[in-house]
Coordinates of C-alpha atoms in Angstrom, one line a residue:
X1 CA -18.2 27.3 1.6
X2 CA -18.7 25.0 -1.4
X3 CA -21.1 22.9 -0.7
X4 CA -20.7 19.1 -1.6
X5 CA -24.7 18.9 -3.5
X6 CA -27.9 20.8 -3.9
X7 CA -29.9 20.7 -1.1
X8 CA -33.8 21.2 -1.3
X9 CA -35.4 22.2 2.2
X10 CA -39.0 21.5 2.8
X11 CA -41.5 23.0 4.8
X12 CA -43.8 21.3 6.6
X13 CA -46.6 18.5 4.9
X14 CA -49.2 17.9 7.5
X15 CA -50.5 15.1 5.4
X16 CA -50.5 16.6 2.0
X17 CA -48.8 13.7 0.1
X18 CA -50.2 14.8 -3.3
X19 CA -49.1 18.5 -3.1
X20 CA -45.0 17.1 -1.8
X21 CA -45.2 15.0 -4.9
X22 CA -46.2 17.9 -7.1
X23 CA -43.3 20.0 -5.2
X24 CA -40.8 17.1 -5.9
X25 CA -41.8 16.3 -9.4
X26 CA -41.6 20.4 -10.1
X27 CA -38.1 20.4 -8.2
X28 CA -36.9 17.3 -10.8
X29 CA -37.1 14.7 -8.6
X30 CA -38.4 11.4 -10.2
X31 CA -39.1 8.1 -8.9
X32 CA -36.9 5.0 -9.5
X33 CA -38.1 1.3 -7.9
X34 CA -41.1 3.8 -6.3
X35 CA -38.9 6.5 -4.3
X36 CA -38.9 9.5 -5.3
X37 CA -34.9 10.6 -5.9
X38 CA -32.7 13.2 -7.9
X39 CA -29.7 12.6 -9.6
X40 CA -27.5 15.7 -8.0
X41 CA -29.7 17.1 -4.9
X42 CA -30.8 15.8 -2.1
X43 CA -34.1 16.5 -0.4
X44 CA -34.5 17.9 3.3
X45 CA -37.7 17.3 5.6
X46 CA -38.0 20.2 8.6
X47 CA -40.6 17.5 10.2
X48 CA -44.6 17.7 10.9
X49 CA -45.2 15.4 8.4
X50 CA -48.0 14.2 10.4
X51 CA -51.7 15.6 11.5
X52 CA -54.3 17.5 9.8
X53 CA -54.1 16.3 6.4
X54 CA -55.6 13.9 4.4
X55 CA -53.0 11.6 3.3
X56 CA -50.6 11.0 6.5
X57 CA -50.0 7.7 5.9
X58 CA -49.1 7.8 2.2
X59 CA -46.8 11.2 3.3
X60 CA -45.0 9.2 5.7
X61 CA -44.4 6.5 3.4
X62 CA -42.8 8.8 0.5
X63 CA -40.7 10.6 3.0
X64 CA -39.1 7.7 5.0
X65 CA -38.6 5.6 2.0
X66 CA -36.6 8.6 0.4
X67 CA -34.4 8.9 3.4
X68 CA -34.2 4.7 3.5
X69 CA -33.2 5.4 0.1
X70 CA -30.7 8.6 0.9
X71 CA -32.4 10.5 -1.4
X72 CA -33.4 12.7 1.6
X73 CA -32.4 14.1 5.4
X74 CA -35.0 15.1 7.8
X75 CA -35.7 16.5 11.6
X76 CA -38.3 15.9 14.1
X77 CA -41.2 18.3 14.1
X78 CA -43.2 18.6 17.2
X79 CA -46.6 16.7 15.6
X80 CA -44.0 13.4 15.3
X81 CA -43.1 14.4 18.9
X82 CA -46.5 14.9 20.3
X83 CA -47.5 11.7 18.6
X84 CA -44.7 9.9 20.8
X85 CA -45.8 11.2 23.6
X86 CA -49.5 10.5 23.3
X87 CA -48.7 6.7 22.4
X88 CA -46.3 5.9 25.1
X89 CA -48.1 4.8 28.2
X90 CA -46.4 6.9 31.3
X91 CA -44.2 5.4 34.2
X92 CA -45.8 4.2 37.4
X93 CA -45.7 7.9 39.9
X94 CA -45.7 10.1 37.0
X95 CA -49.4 10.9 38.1
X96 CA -50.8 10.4 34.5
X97 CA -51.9 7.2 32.3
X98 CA -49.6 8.7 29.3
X99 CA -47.0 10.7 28.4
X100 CA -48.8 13.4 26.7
X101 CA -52.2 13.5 28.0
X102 CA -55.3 12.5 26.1
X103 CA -57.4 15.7 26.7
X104 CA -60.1 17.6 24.1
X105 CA -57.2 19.5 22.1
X106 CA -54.4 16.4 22.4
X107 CA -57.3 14.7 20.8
X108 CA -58.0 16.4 18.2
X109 CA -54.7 17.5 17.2
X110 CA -53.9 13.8 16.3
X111 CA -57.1 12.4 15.2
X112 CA -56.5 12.3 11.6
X113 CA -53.3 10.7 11.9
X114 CA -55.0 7.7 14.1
X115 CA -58.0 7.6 12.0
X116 CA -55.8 7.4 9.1
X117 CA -53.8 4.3 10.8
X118 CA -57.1 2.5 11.7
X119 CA -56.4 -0.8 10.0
X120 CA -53.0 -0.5 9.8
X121 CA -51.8 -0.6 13.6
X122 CA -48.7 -2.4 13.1
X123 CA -47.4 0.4 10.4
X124 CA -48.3 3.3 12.9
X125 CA -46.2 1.1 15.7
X126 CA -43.1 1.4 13.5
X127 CA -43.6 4.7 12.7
X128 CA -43.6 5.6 16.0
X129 CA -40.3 3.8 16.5
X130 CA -39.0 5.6 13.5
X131 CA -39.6 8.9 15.2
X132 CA -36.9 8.2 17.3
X133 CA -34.3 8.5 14.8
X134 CA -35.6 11.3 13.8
X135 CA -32.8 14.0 15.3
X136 CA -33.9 17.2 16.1
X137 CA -31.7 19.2 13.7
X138 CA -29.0 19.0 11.6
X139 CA -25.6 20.5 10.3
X140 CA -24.6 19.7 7.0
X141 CA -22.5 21.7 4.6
X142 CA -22.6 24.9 6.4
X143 CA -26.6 25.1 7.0
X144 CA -28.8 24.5 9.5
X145 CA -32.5 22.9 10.0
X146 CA -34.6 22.4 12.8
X147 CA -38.1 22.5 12.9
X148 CA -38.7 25.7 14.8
X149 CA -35.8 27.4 16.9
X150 CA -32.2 27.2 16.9
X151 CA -30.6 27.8 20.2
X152 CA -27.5 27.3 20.5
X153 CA -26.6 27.1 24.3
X154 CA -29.5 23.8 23.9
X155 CA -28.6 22.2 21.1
X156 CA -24.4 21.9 22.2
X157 CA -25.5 20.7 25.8
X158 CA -28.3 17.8 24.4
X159 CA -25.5 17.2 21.7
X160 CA -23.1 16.3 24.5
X161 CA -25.2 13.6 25.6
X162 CA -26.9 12.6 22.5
X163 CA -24.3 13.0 19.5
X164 CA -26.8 11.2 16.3
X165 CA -28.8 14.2 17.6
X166 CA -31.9 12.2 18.7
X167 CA -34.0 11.4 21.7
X168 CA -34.8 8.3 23.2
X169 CA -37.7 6.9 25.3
X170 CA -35.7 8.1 28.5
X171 CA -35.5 11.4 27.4
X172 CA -39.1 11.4 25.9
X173 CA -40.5 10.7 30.0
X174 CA -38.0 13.2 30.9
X175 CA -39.8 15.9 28.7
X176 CA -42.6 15.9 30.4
X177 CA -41.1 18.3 32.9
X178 CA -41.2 21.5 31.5
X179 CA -38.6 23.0 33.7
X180 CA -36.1 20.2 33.0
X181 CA -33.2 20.0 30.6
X182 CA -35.4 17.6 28.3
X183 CA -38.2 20.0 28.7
X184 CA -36.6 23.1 27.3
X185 CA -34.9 21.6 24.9
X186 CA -38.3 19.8 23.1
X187 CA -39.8 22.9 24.0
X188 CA -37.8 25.6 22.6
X189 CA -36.5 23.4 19.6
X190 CA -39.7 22.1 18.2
X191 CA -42.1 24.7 19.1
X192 CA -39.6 27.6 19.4
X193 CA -39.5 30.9 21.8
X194 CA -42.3 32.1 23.8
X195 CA -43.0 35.0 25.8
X196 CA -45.5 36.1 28.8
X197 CA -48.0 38.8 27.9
X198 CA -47.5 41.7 29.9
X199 CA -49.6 42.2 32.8
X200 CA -50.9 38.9 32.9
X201 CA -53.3 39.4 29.7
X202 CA -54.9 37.0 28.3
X203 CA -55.8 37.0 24.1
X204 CA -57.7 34.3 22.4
X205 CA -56.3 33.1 19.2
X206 CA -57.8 32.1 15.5
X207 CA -58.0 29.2 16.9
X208 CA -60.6 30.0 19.8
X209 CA -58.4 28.6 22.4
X210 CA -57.1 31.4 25.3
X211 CA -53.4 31.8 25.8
X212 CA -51.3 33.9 28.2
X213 CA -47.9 33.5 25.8
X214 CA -47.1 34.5 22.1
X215 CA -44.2 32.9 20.1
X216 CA -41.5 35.2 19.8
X217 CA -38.2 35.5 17.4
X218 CA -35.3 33.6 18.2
X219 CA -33.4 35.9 16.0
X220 CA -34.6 39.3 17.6
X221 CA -31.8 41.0 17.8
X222 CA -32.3 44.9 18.9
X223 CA -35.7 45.1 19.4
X224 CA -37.7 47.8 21.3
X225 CA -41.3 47.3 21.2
X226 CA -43.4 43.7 22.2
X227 CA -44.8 43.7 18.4
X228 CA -41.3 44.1 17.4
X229 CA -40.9 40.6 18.4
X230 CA -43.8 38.7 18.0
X231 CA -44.1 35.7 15.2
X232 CA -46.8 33.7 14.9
X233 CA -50.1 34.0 12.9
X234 CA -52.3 35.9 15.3
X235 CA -51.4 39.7 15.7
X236 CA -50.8 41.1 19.4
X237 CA -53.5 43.6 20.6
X238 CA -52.7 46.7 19.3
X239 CA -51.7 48.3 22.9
X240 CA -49.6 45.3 24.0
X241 CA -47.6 45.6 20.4
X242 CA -47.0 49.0 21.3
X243 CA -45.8 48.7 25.0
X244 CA -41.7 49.0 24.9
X245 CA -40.3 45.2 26.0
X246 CA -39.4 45.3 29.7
X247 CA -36.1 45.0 30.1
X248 CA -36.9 41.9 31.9
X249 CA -38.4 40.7 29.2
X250 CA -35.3 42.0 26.8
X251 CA -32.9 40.0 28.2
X252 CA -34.7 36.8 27.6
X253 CA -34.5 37.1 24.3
X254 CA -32.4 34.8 21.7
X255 CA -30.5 36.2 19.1
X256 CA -29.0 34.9 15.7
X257 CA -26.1 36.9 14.2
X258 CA -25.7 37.4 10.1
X259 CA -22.5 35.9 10.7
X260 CA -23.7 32.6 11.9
X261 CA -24.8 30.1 8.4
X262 CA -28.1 30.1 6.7
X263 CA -30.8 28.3 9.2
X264 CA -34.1 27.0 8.2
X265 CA -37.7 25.8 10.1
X266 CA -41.3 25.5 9.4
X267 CA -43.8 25.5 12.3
X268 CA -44.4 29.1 11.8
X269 CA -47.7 29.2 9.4
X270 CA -46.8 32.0 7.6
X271 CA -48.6 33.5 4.7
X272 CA -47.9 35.7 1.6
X273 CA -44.9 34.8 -0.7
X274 CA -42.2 33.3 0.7
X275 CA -38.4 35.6 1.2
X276 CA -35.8 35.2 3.4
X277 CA -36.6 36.5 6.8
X278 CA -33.1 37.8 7.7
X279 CA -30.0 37.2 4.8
X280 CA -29.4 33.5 7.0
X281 CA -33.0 33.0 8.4
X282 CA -36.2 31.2 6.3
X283 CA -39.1 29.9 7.4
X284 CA -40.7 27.4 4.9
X285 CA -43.9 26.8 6.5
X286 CA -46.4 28.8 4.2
X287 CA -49.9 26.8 5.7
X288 CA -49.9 23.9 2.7
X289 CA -52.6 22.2 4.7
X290 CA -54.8 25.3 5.3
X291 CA -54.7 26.2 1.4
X292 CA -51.7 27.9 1.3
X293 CA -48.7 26.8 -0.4
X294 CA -46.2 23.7 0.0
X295 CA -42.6 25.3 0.2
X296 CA -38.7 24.6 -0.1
X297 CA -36.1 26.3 -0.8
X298 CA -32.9 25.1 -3.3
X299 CA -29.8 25.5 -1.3
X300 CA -26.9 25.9 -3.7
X301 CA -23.5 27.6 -3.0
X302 CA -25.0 31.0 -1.5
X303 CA -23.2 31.9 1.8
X304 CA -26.5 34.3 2.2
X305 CA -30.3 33.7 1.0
X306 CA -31.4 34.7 -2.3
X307 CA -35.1 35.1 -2.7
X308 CA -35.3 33.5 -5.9
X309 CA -34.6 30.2 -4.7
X310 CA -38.1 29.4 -2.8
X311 CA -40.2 27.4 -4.9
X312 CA -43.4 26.7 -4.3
X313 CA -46.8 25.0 -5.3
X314 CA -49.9 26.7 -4.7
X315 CA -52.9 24.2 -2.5
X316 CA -56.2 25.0 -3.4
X317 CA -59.6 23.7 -2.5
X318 CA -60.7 21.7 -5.7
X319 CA -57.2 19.6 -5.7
X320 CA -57.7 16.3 -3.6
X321 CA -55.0 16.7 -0.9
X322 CA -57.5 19.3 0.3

């Protein structure tokens, strides 16, 4: 399919305002009237341009004033979600004072971002109602993007009742059941699959917090083994990557054919240099915000990923978005 422009997909900023406008200006983007813009592409944002970092509010600024502009397209990630939650008070019953609860880890995940807004509250209030047209993923020219997993089943039920593709405070309260329809869908879209570990083990992650589940691939396919499945940053115990997948376990599992179009997301944190995953799957999260490196990919006519079309720019700790 000939596409109708050049697309340029970006991983996610966490903040790093100074490294995106390095990526940009490397990518030939320029800025006219103060937005950054190019005169035959167009820019793509796979969300989580909040938290961590230390220039959220300047990030947030250049993004949404490119896509004011329609120099750029973007998705929810799960930080702009999480900050929805967290800042919407919850309904009388629900048992809790807000939607996301304010605990030790909730807390910390968004401190930058609200130390960051300190003296600008009425900014942060709009860009909290901005999040809400964020949609959670896109089609456009025969690609896809969404921040961390592309199920299909999901994404054509939540389209039948939300065709711009976005939530709404509703659906936001809703969410908060993780066994509902708005609770698998903000789940498994913006924080992607997850499975069990096998006989109830627990492992304890870089991180130091204890977990019972490890982020799977939504494109598995034929797999055999637990560690034949496993994405995220922290490695399986040896013995559990080893153990074959019950079959249990097997038939849970999401799958994305070759045939299907090219699909991208960030959330992951991967490392290394950045390559396809499968010919029609990338991942443009490389850990910008944890020194690694800021990461899009140029979308031209290709039905199937090329590897020389990931660009990058390299984060280090002497450059001041660190």
């Amino acid at each position: 399919m000939k596409r109708s422009q050049g697309y340029d997909i970006i991983g996610d900023i966490h903040g790093c305002a100074l490294t995106l406008e390095r990526l940009l200006e490397q990518m030939g983007y320029r800025k006219r009237q103060g937005v950054y813009e190019h005169p035959s592409r167009m820019a793509v944002f796979l969300g989580d341009i909040i938290d961590r970092g230390p220039r959220i509010r300047e990030a947030l600024h250049l993004v949404r004033d490119m896509v004011d502009r329609g120099s750029a397209l973007i998705v929810m990630g799960n930080h702009e979600y999480n900050a929805l939650g967290y800042c919407t008070l919850a309904r009388p019953g629900s048992g809790r004072r807000h939607v996301r609860e304010h605990n030790e880890r909730h807390n910390r995940l968004i401190r930058a971002t609200l130390e960051q807004f300190e003296h600008y509250d009425n900014e942060w209030h709009d860009f909290l109602d901005w999040f809400y047209e964020l949609p959670l993923f896109l089609e456009r020219d025969g690609f896809r993007v969404v921040h961390a997993c592309w199920d299909e089943h999901l994404i054509r039920q939540f389209e039948q009742m939300h065709p711009d593709g976005c939530i709404n405070e509703d659906f936001l309260h809703a969410s908060m059941a993780p066994h509902s329809f708005a609770g698998r869908v903000m789940d498994r879209l913006l924080r992607g699959t997850a499975m069990k570990l096998p006989d109830d083990r627990i492992m304890t992650g870089r991180d130091g917090f204890q977990r019972q589940f490890f982020r799977t691939k939504f494109w598995a396919g034929e797999a055999e083994t637990y560690g034949d499945i496993v994405f995220q940053p922290d490695p399986l115990p040896r013995d559990v990557a080893e153990k074959p997948l019950d079959p249990e376990d097997s038939e849970r599992l999401l799958s994305y054919d070759e045939a299907e179009p090219p699909v991208f997301v960030g959330h992951y944190w991967l490392e290394g240099v950045p390559e396809p995953i499968t010919p029609n799957v990338a991942c443009l999260d490389y850990s910008a915000v944890k020194y690694g490196r800021m990461v899009a990919y140029r979308l031209d006519d290709e039905a199937y990923l090329d590897p020389d079309h990931f660009v990058w720019v390299e984060v280090n700790r002497s450059e001041q978005d660190t």
